[in-house]
GROMACS .gro file of C-alpha atoms in nm:
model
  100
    1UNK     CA    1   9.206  14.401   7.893
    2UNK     CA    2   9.408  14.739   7.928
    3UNK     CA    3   9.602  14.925   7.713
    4UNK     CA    4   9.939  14.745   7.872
    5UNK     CA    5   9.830  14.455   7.740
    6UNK     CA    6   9.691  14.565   7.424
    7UNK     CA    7   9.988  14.706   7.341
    8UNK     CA    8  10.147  14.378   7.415
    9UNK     CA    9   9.924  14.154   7.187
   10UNK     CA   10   9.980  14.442   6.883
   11UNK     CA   11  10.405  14.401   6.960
   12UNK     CA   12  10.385  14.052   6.905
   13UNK     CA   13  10.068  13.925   6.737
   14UNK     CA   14  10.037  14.211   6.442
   15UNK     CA   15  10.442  14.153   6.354
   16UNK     CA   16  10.409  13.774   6.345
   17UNK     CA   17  10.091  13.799   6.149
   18UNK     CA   18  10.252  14.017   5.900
   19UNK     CA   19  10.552  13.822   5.861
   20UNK     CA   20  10.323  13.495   5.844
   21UNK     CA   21  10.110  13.634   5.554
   22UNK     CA   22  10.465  13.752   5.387
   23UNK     CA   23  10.276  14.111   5.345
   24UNK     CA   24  10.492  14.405   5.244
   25UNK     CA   25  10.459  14.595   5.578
   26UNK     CA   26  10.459  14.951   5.393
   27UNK     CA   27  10.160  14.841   5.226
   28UNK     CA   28   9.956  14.661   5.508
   29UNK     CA   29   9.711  14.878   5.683
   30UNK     CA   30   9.578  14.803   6.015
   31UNK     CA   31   9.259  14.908   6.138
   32UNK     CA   32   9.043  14.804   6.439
   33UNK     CA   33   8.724  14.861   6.572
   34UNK     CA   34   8.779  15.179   6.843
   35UNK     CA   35   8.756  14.949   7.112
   36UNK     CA   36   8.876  15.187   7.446
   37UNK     CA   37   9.159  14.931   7.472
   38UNK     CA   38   9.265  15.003   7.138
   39UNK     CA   39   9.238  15.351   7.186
   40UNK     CA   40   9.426  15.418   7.490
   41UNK     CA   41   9.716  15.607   7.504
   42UNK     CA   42  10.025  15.398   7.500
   43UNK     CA   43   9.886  15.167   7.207
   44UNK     CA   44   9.793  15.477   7.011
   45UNK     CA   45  10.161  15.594   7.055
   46UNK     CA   46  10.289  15.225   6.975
   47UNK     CA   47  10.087  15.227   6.691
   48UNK     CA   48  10.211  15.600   6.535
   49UNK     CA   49  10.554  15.457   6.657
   50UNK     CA   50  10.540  15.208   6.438
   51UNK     CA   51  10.397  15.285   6.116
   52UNK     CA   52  10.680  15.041   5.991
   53UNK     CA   53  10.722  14.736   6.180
   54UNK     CA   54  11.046  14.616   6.244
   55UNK     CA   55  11.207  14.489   5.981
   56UNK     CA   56  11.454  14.244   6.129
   57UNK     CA   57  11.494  14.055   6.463
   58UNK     CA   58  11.737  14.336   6.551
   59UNK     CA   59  11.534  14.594   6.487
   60UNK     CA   60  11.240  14.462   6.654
   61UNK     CA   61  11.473  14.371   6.976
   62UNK     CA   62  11.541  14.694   7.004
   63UNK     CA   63  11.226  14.830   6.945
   64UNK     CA   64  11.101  14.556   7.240
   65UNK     CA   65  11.372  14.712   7.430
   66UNK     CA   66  11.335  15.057   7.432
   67UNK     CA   67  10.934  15.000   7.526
   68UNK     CA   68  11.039  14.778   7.796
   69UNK     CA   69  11.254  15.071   7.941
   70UNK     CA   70  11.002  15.301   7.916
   71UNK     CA   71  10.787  15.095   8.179
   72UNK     CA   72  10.808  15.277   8.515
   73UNK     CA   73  10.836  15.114   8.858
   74UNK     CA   74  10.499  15.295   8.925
   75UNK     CA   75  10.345  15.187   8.646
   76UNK     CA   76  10.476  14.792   8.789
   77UNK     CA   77  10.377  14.852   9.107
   78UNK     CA   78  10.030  14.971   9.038
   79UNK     CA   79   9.974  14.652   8.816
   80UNK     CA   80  10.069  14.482   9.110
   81UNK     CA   81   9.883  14.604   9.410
   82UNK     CA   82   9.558  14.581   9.153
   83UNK     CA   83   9.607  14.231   9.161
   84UNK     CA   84   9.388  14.127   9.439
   85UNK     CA   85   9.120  14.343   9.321
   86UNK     CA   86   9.138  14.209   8.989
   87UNK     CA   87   9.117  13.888   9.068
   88UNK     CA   88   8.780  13.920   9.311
   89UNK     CA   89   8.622  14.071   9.037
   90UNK     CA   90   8.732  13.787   8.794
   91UNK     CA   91   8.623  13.552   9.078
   92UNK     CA   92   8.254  13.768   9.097
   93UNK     CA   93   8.213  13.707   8.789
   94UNK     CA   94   8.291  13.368   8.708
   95UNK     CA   95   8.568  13.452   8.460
   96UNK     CA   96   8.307  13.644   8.268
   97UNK     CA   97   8.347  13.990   8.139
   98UNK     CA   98   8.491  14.256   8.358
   99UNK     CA   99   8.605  14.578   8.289
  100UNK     CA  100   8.986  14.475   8.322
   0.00000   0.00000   0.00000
């Protein structure tokens, strides 16, 4: 797991979760466990972006959106040509761990 797609899980598992519980979002803390996934870069700037989850649909469309823009082709078109080599090592290892 990378931090693209840690910062996808935290966009749409820690609002639903939230919301589920009926927490007040001002008073729910999140921690985790330091995890290097959880630590890169773009989830530690989704995170501090967010300090206040969406508090509508609206608001967290637009919120969606405006990560989603920020998304560069390169960043695409690296996650693409790693494909291949992400998937021999997934193959190598019998869908165990990898460091993807």
């Amino acid at each position: 797991m990378d931090g693209l797609l840690s910062q996808s899980i935290f966009q749409d598992e820690l609002n639903s979760t939230i919301e589920f519980y009926q927490l007040t979002p001002s008073k729910t803390i999140f921690q985790h466990d330091n995890d290097p996934k959880h630590k890169s870069r773009i989830v530690q700037e989704q995170l501090a972006k967010h300090e206040k989850p969406p508090t509508s649909m609206l608001d967290l469309w637009e919120s969606v959106q405006e990560e989603w823009e920020k998304i560069t082709a390169d960043v695409c078109t690296h996650l693409v040509e790693s494909m291949p080599r992400r998937v021999r090592v997934v193959i190598k290892t019998k869908g165990r761990w990898t460091r993807y």
